[in-house]
Coordinates of C-alpha atoms and ligand atoms in Angstrom, one line a residue:
X1 CA 0.0 0.0 0.0
X2 CA 1.3 3.4 -0.9
X3 CA -0.4 5.8 1.5
X4 CA -0.8 9.2 -0.1
X5 CA -3.9 10.4 1.9
X6 CA -2.3 12.3 4.7
X7 CA -4.9 15.2 4.4
X8 CA -7.6 12.7 5.3
X9 CA -5.6 11.2 8.2
X10 CA -2.0 11.1 9.3
X11 CA -0.5 7.9 10.7
X12 CA 0.2 8.0 14.5
X13 CA 3.9 9.0 15.0
X14 CA 5.7 6.3 17.0
X15 CA 6.9 8.9 19.5
X16 CA 3.3 9.9 20.1
X17 CA 2.3 6.3 20.7
X18 CA 5.2 6.0 23.1
X19 CA 4.0 9.0 25.1
X20 CA 0.4 7.6 25.2
X21 CA 1.1 4.0 26.1
X22 CA 1.8 4.5 29.8
X23 CA -1.6 6.2 30.1
X24 CA -3.4 3.2 28.6
X25 CA -2.1 0.7 31.1
X26 CA -4.2 -0.6 34.0
X27 CA -2.0 1.1 36.6
X28 CA -2.7 4.5 35.1
X29 CA -6.3 4.4 36.2
X30 CA -7.6 7.7 37.5
X31 CA -10.2 10.2 36.5
X32 CA -8.3 13.5 35.8
X33 CA -11.1 15.4 37.5
X34 CA -10.9 13.3 40.7
X35 CA -9.4 14.7 43.9
X36 CA -6.8 12.0 44.8
X37 CA -3.2 11.3 43.7
X38 CA -4.2 9.1 40.7
X39 CA -6.5 11.9 39.5
X40 CA -3.9 14.6 40.1
X41 CA -1.2 12.7 38.1
X42 CA -3.6 12.4 35.1
X43 CA -4.5 16.1 35.5
X44 CA -0.8 17.1 35.5
X45 CA -0.2 15.1 32.3
X46 CA -3.2 16.8 30.7
X47 CA -2.0 20.2 31.9
X48 CA 1.4 19.6 30.2
X49 CA -0.4 18.6 27.0
X50 CA -2.4 21.8 27.1
X51 CA 0.8 23.7 27.4
X52 CA 2.2 22.0 24.2
X53 CA -1.0 22.8 22.3
X54 CA -1.0 26.4 23.4
X55 CA 2.7 26.8 22.5
X56 CA 2.2 25.5 19.0
X57 CA -0.5 28.1 18.2
X58 CA 0.7 31.1 20.2
X59 CA -1.9 30.9 22.9
X60 CA -2.2 30.3 26.7
X61 CA -2.9 26.9 28.3
X62 CA -6.1 28.1 29.8
X63 CA -7.4 28.9 26.3
X64 CA -7.3 25.3 25.2
X65 CA -10.6 23.4 25.2
X66 CA -10.3 19.7 24.3
X67 CA -12.9 18.3 22.0
X68 CA -13.4 15.0 20.1
X69 CA -11.8 16.5 17.0
X70 CA -12.1 19.5 14.7
X71 CA -15.6 18.8 13.7
X72 CA -16.7 19.4 17.3
X73 CA -14.3 22.3 17.7
X74 CA -15.7 24.0 14.6
X75 CA -19.3 23.4 15.8
X76 CA -18.5 24.9 19.2
X77 CA -16.9 27.9 17.6
X78 CA -19.8 28.5 15.1
X79 CA -23.0 27.3 16.8
X80 CA -21.7 28.5 20.2
X81 CA -19.7 31.5 19.1
X82 CA -21.8 33.8 16.9
X83 CA -22.7 36.7 19.2
X84 CA -26.3 37.6 19.9
X85 CA -27.5 39.9 17.2
X86 CA -24.4 39.3 15.0
X87 CA -23.9 37.6 11.7
X88 CA -21.5 35.0 10.4
X89 CA -19.2 35.0 7.4
X90 CA -17.4 32.0 5.9
X91 CA -15.7 31.3 2.5
X92 CA -17.3 28.8 0.2
X93 CA -14.4 26.4 0.4
X94 CA -14.7 25.7 4.2
X95 CA -14.8 22.2 5.5
X96 CA -18.3 20.5 5.8
X97 CA -18.1 20.8 9.6
X98 CA -18.2 24.6 9.2
X99 CA -20.7 24.8 6.3
X100 CA -23.1 22.4 8.1
X101 CA -23.5 24.9 11.0
X102 CA -24.9 27.6 8.7
X103 CA -28.5 26.4 8.3
X104 CA -28.9 26.3 12.1
X105 CA -27.4 29.8 12.4
X106 CA -29.9 31.1 9.8
X107 CA -32.7 29.4 11.6
X108 CA -31.7 31.2 14.8
X109 CA -32.0 34.5 12.8
X110 CA -28.3 35.3 12.3
X111 CA -27.5 36.7 8.9
X112 CA -25.0 34.5 7.1
X113 CA -22.7 35.4 4.2
X114 CA -20.8 32.9 2.1
X115 CA -17.7 34.5 0.5
X116 CA -16.6 33.5 -3.0
X117 CA -12.9 32.7 -3.6
X118 CA -10.6 33.2 -6.5
X119 CA -9.5 30.5 -9.0
X120 CA -6.9 29.3 -6.5
X121 CA -9.3 29.2 -3.6
X122 CA -8.1 32.4 -1.9
X123 CA -10.4 34.8 -0.1
X124 CA -10.0 38.5 -1.2
X125 CA -9.6 40.7 2.0
X126 CA -11.5 43.4 0.1
X127 CA -14.4 41.1 -0.3
X128 CA -14.4 40.3 3.5
X129 CA -14.2 44.1 4.1
X130 CA -17.4 44.8 2.1
X131 CA -19.2 41.7 3.5
X132 CA -18.5 42.9 7.1
X133 CA -19.7 46.4 6.3
X134 CA -23.2 44.8 5.5
X135 CA -23.4 42.9 8.8
X136 CA -24.3 43.9 12.4
X137 CA -21.2 43.8 14.7
X138 CA -19.8 42.0 16.4
X139 CA -20.1 39.2 13.8
X140 CA -18.1 36.0 13.6
X141 CA -15.8 35.3 10.6
X142 CA -14.5 31.8 10.2
X143 CA -11.8 31.2 7.6
X144 CA -9.8 28.0 7.3
X145 CA -6.0 28.5 7.5
X146 CA -5.4 26.0 4.7
X147 CA -7.8 24.1 2.5
X148 CA -8.0 20.3 2.9
X149 CA -8.7 19.6 -0.8
X150 CA -6.4 21.9 -2.7
X151 CA -4.0 23.1 0.0
X152 CA -4.4 26.8 -0.6
X153 CA -3.3 28.9 2.3
X154 CA -5.4 31.9 3.2
X155 CA -3.9 35.4 3.8
X156 CA -4.9 35.2 7.5
X157 CA -2.8 38.3 8.6
X158 CA -4.6 40.5 6.1
X159 CA -8.0 39.0 6.9
X160 CA -7.4 39.5 10.6
X161 CA -6.6 43.2 10.0
X162 CA -9.8 43.6 8.1
X163 CA -11.9 41.7 10.7
X164 CA -10.3 43.8 13.6
X165 CA -11.2 47.0 11.7
X166 CA -14.8 46.1 11.9
X167 CA -14.7 44.8 15.5
X168 CA -15.5 41.3 14.2
X169 CA -14.3 38.0 15.8
X170 CA -12.0 35.8 13.7
X171 CA -11.9 32.0 14.1
X172 CA -9.7 29.7 11.9
X173 CA -9.9 26.0 11.2
X174 CA -6.1 25.4 11.2
X175 CA -6.4 21.6 11.0
X176 CA -4.4 21.2 7.8
X177 CA -1.8 24.0 8.4
X178 CA -0.2 22.9 11.6
X179 CA 1.9 20.0 10.6
X180 CA 4.0 22.1 8.1
X181 CA 3.5 25.8 9.0
X182 CA 3.6 28.0 12.0
X183 CA 0.7 30.1 13.2
X184 CA 0.6 32.6 16.1
X185 CA -2.9 33.5 17.4
X186 CA -1.6 36.3 19.6
X187 CA 0.5 37.9 16.8
X188 CA -2.3 37.6 14.3
X189 CA -5.1 38.7 16.7
X190 CA -7.1 35.5 16.2
X191 CA -9.8 34.7 18.8
X192 CA -10.5 31.1 17.8
X193 CA -8.6 28.1 16.3
X194 CA -9.6 24.5 15.7
X195 CA -7.2 21.6 15.4
X196 CA -7.4 17.8 15.2
X197 CA -5.1 15.1 16.4
X198 CA -5.3 12.8 13.4
X199 CA -4.1 15.5 11.0
X200 CA -1.0 16.1 13.1
X201 CA 0.4 12.5 13.5
X202 CA -1.5 12.3 16.8
X203 CA -4.4 10.1 17.8
X204 CA -7.9 10.0 16.3
X205 CA -10.8 11.1 18.5
X206 CA -9.2 14.2 20.0
X207 CA -8.9 17.8 18.9
X208 CA -9.2 21.2 20.5
X209 CA -10.8 24.6 20.2
X210 CA -8.4 27.3 21.3
X211 CA -10.5 30.2 22.3
X212 CA -10.0 33.7 23.7
X213 CA -12.1 36.8 24.4
X214 CA -14.1 38.3 22.8
X215 CA -15.0 34.8 21.4
X216 CA -17.1 33.3 24.2
X217 CA -18.8 30.2 22.9
X218 CA -21.9 29.0 24.8
X219 CA -21.6 25.2 25.3
X220 CA -23.2 23.0 22.7
X221 CA -23.5 20.0 25.0
X222 CA -24.6 19.7 28.6
X223 CA -22.8 17.8 31.4
X224 CA -20.7 17.9 34.5
X225 CA -19.1 21.3 34.0
X226 CA -15.6 20.2 33.0
X227 CA -13.4 22.6 31.0
X228 CA -15.1 25.7 32.4
X229 CA -18.4 24.2 31.4
X230 CA -17.5 24.8 27.7
X231 CA -17.2 21.1 26.9
X232 CA -18.3 18.8 29.6
X233 CA -17.2 15.2 29.9
X234 CA -14.3 13.3 31.4
X235 CA -11.1 14.1 29.6
X236 CA -9.4 11.1 27.9
X237 CA -5.9 11.2 29.4
X238 CA -4.1 9.1 26.8
X239 CA -5.6 11.0 23.9
X240 CA -4.9 14.4 25.5
X241 CA -1.3 13.3 26.2
X242 CA -1.0 12.1 22.6
X243 CA -2.3 15.4 21.2
X244 CA 0.2 17.3 23.3
X245 CA 3.1 15.1 22.1
X246 CA 2.0 15.5 18.5
X247 CA 2.0 19.3 18.9
X248 CA 5.5 19.3 20.4
X249 CA 6.7 17.1 17.4
X250 CA 5.0 19.4 15.0
X251 CA 6.9 22.4 16.4
X252 CA 10.2 20.6 16.2
X253 CA 9.7 19.1 12.8
X254 CA 7.4 21.3 10.7
X255 CA 10.2 23.2 8.9
X256 CA 12.2 20.1 7.9
X257 CA 8.9 18.3 7.0
X258 CA 7.7 21.1 4.9
X259 CA 11.0 21.3 3.0
X260 CA 11.2 17.5 2.4
X261 CA 7.6 16.9 1.7
X262 CA 7.3 19.9 -0.6
X263 CA 10.2 18.6 -2.6
X264 CA 8.5 15.2 -3.0
X265 CA 5.2 17.0 -4.0
X266 CA 7.1 18.9 -6.7
X267 CA 8.7 15.7 -8.0
X268 CA 5.3 14.0 -8.2
X269 CA 3.8 16.9 -10.1
X270 CA 6.7 17.0 -12.5
X271 CA 6.3 13.2 -13.2
X272 CA 2.6 13.5 -13.8
X273 CA 2.8 16.6 -15.9
X274 CA 5.5 15.1 -18.1
X275 CA 3.4 12.0 -18.9
X276 CA -0.2 13.0 -18.8
X277 CA -1.1 15.6 -21.5
X278 CA -3.8 18.0 -20.4
X279 CA -3.3 17.5 -16.7
X280 CA -3.9 20.6 -14.6
X281 CA -3.0 21.5 -11.1
X282 CA -5.7 23.0 -8.8
X283 CA -5.1 25.4 -5.9
X284 CA -2.3 27.9 -5.3
X285 CA 1.3 26.9 -6.2
X286 CA 2.5 28.2 -2.8
X287 CA 0.0 26.0 -0.9
X288 CA 0.5 23.2 1.6
X289 CA 3.7 21.2 1.1
X290 CA 1.8 17.9 1.3
X291 CA -1.0 18.6 -1.1
X292 CA -1.2 18.0 -4.8
X293 CA -4.7 18.3 -6.4
X294 CA -4.9 17.7 -10.2
X295 CA -7.5 17.4 -12.9
X296 CA -7.0 14.9 -15.6
X297 CA -9.8 15.9 -18.0
X298 CA -12.0 13.1 -19.3
X299 CA -11.4 10.6 -16.6
X300 CA -13.8 9.4 -13.9
X301 CA -11.4 9.6 -11.0
X302 CA -13.4 7.5 -8.5
X303 CA -14.0 4.8 -11.1
X304 CA -10.3 4.6 -12.2
X305 CA -9.0 4.4 -8.7
X306 CA -10.9 1.2 -8.2
X307 CA -8.2 -0.3 -10.5
X308 CA -5.5 0.9 -8.1
X309 CA -6.4 -0.5 -4.7
X310 CA -2.8 -0.4 -3.7
X311 CA -2.7 3.4 -3.9
X312 CA -4.5 5.4 -1.2
X313 CA -5.4 8.7 -2.7
X314 CA -8.6 10.8 -2.7
X315 CA -10.9 12.0 -5.3
X316 CA -12.4 14.8 -3.1
X317 CA -12.5 15.4 0.6
X318 CA -12.6 12.2 2.6
X319 CA -15.9 13.3 4.1
X320 CA -17.5 13.3 0.7
X321 CA -15.9 10.4 -1.0
X322 CA -18.4 7.9 -2.1
X323 CA -21.2 10.4 -2.0
X324 CA -21.0 11.0 -5.8
X325 CA -21.3 14.7 -5.5
X326 CA -18.6 16.9 -7.1
X327 CA -16.4 18.6 -4.5
X328 CA -17.9 21.9 -3.4
X329 CA -14.3 23.2 -3.1
X330 CA -13.4 22.5 -6.7
X331 CA -16.7 24.0 -7.9
X332 CA -16.0 27.2 -5.9
X333 CA -12.6 27.4 -7.7
X334 CA -14.6 27.5 -10.9
X335 CA -14.2 23.9 -12.1
X336 CA -17.1 22.2 -14.0
X337 CA -18.7 19.2 -12.3
X338 CA -17.1 17.0 -14.9
X339 CA -13.6 18.4 -14.2
X340 CA -14.3 18.0 -10.4
X341 CA -15.1 14.4 -11.0
X342 CA -11.9 14.1 -13.0
X343 CA -9.8 15.3 -10.1
X344 CA -7.4 13.5 -7.7
X345 CA -5.9 14.7 -4.4
X346 CA -2.5 13.4 -3.3
X347 CA -1.7 13.9 0.4
X348 CA 2.0 13.4 1.1
X349 CA 3.3 13.3 4.7
X350 CA 6.1 12.7 7.1
X351 CA 6.6 9.0 6.1
X352 CA 6.3 9.5 2.4
X353 CA 9.4 8.4 0.4
X354 CA 10.8 9.2 -3.0
X355 CA 10.3 5.6 -4.1
X356 CA 6.6 5.8 -3.1
X357 CA 6.1 9.0 -5.1
X358 CA 7.8 7.5 -8.1
X359 CA 5.8 4.3 -8.0
X360 CA 2.5 6.1 -7.5
X361 CA 3.2 8.3 -10.6
X362 CA 4.3 5.2 -12.6
X363 CA 1.2 3.2 -11.6
X364 CA -1.2 6.0 -12.3
X365 CA 0.3 7.0 -15.6
X366 CA 0.4 3.3 -16.7
X367 CA -3.2 2.9 -15.8
X368 CA -4.4 6.0 -17.6
X369 CA -2.2 5.3 -20.7
X370 CA -3.5 1.8 -20.9
Ligands
PLP401 C1 -10.0 21.4 7.2 C2 -10.7 20.4 8.1 N1 -11.5 20.8 9.1 C3 -12.1 19.9 9.9 C4 -12.0 18.6 9.7 C5 -12.6 17.6 10.6 O1 -11.7 17.1 11.5 P1 -12.1 15.8 12.5 O2 -11.9 14.6 11.7 O3 -11.1 15.9 13.6 O4 -13.5 16.0 13.0 C6 -11.2 18.1 8.7 C7 -11.0 16.6 8.4 O5 -11.1 16.2 7.3 C8 -10.5 19.0 7.8 O6 -9.7 18.6 6.8

């Protein structure tokens, strides 16, 4: 199996597993919210993990709210975070977990604006400026840091300046950015950030919303009042520790990973471009190191991939694969439904090798030429 689907999920890093294992053993029993030594030990480990997460994104430990993943973090930011009387603005290329909140926000009476993007998937700060001028303030703006289908990175610094000029709140879904690029919430003036363990070589089933005033989400679930009441429920110590370890590794490795993975992505693109006439690349050229999204006009990508079971690549976002709908991201970039169906997404990651990239290109081109 050649695994080139790191944007859907990254393998657990062995060092993360090593950090988690002691907390999965029977002698590590202890509810981290309990007032006895076993509970305090678990609580200490979780506090350390919070520190690693906060350091990765330029925030404070107390601003980290653990969730089950980024879907829940985005839901808490949007359904819980749009201020009373305010509106909500999101670009058309957001992840389904953001877009799916919009009908409920509209039902509650909040005006909602979906911003168009340019042909590479980028939001124009001037478009945000005029959209904000039409909404009551404070409104909530949610813009993903990097897109999960085409890898385009948004101009967050400029968007943050525009949002601040209107007194709006800015949240970002940074799920895809963090493994290869730095982000600093304090320096950018961001009030909310979502992240996910399994896009960061950490465990599945854990993520976080990092949140600071004036973003004050109301809880979207009821329960025992843990995490300042924002997200109740017993914290899963091994998963929290794993997320913390993944964040520390990301900080140590992201520059080297970005350089090496970006080189492999360029090599893959060159090989495909040289052998498949008419192939086009989607998204911005300066996008995420690990993402290569291409259209090979005339093919039915999902159908052709059935002939390459040894190659794990995507035809759209993982959440949509199999649904048969053309990717909403590619349509927002201006592709026709037929071209969207003719598109493939390669997701390269920390473990990807040159040999794998070459073999993937060979197998795909042989299949399409045959
Ligand atoms: C950009 C983006 N946001 C949110 C999510 C959802 O993350 P999770 O699987 O942790 O719920 C994903 C996962 O595909 C994603 O790529």
